Amino acid sequence: MMKVGVLALQGAVSEHIEYLKKAMEKLGLEGEILEVRRRGEVRELDGIVLPGGESTALSLLLRKNGIFEDVRGVGAIMGTCAGAVLLSKNISGGVAGQETLGLMDIGLVRNGYGGQLESFCAPLETSLGAIEGIFIRAPVIESVSGGLTVLAEHLGMPVGVQQGNYLATTFHPELSGSTAFHEHFLKLNK
Ligand code: GLN
């Protein structure tokens, strides 16, 4: 039975729980979807979702709760928006000393489209089908290394990328009305 967690320290947690449950049902998979905060909980997971929120706050809270390395060790990870910042190896526009998990070969600019007023929606054609892209103070993925698969683009820039069992989106699939990205993520959990 698969066990998938949503990091529930801060940010958009409940929508991910709901979408993962729907996705699991659609795929006919047996498993448990749960909010996680503590070390014991994280260690049992097959996969974890790092939600949107504030990447600065999230990385500080990961340290404070003593789960930074445990989260880093989960076999499959989906990061959305702030979660994508956490997954990236190289970030700019961060606060001084901002730590990331550094698991994906991505160069990313925090708040790359501007501030809150530059948040926007755009229809996206992705390799998982058409989906509404909701970008909220989203980061911009400036560069990806050769080993990454681009799943979604907006204005010629990658907005959804995969590297092995890691998935990053700069938009919010948990607000899109489609469970396509959550289904794709569950398939990476073993
Ligand atoms: N701008 C935020 C950050 O860099 C991300 C915003 C979001 O997750 N909606 O942490």
mmCIF file of C-alpha atoms and ligand atoms in Angstrom, residues 52-56 81-82 85 110-111 136-137 172, ligand 1:
data_model
loop_
_atom_site.group_PDB
_atom_site.id
_atom_site.type_symbol
_atom_site.label_atom_id
_atom_site.label_comp_id
_atom_site.label_asym_id
_atom_site.label_seq_id
_atom_site.Cartn_x
_atom_site.Cartn_y
_atom_site.Cartn_z
ATOM 1 C CA GLY A 52 3.209 26.379 -2.558
ATOM 2 C CA GLY A 53 3.672 28.945 0.163
ATOM 3 C CA GLU A 54 6.910 30.778 0.974
ATOM 4 C CA SER A 55 10.050 28.852 0.158
ATOM 5 C CA THR A 56 12.060 30.876 2.684
ATOM 6 C CA CYS A 81 5.674 26.837 -6.801
ATOM 7 C CA ALA A 82 7.550 27.378 -3.497
ATOM 8 C CA VAL A 85 12.053 26.484 -5.419
ATOM 9 C CA ARG A 110 12.181 33.412 -7.278
ATOM 10 C CA ASN A 111 9.227 35.701 -7.973
ATOM 11 C CA ILE A 136 0.941 32.981 -7.957
ATOM 12 C CA ARG A 137 4.133 34.969 -7.335
ATOM 13 C CA HIS A 172 -0.450 25.283 -9.047
HETATM 14 N N1 GLN B 1 7.204 33.389 -4.208
HETATM 15 C C1 GLN B 1 7.111 32.270 -3.353
HETATM 16 C C2 GLN B 1 8.478 31.742 -2.952
HETATM 17 O O1 GLN B 1 9.458 31.953 -3.599
HETATM 18 C C3 GLN B 1 6.329 31.153 -4.002
HETATM 19 C C4 GLN B 1 4.893 31.531 -4.139
HETATM 20 C C5 GLN B 1 3.950 30.364 -4.131
HETATM 21 O O2 GLN B 1 4.294 29.266 -3.720
HETATM 22 N N2 GLN B 1 2.728 30.602 -4.530
HETATM 23 O O3 GLN B 1 8.541 31.070 -1.959
#
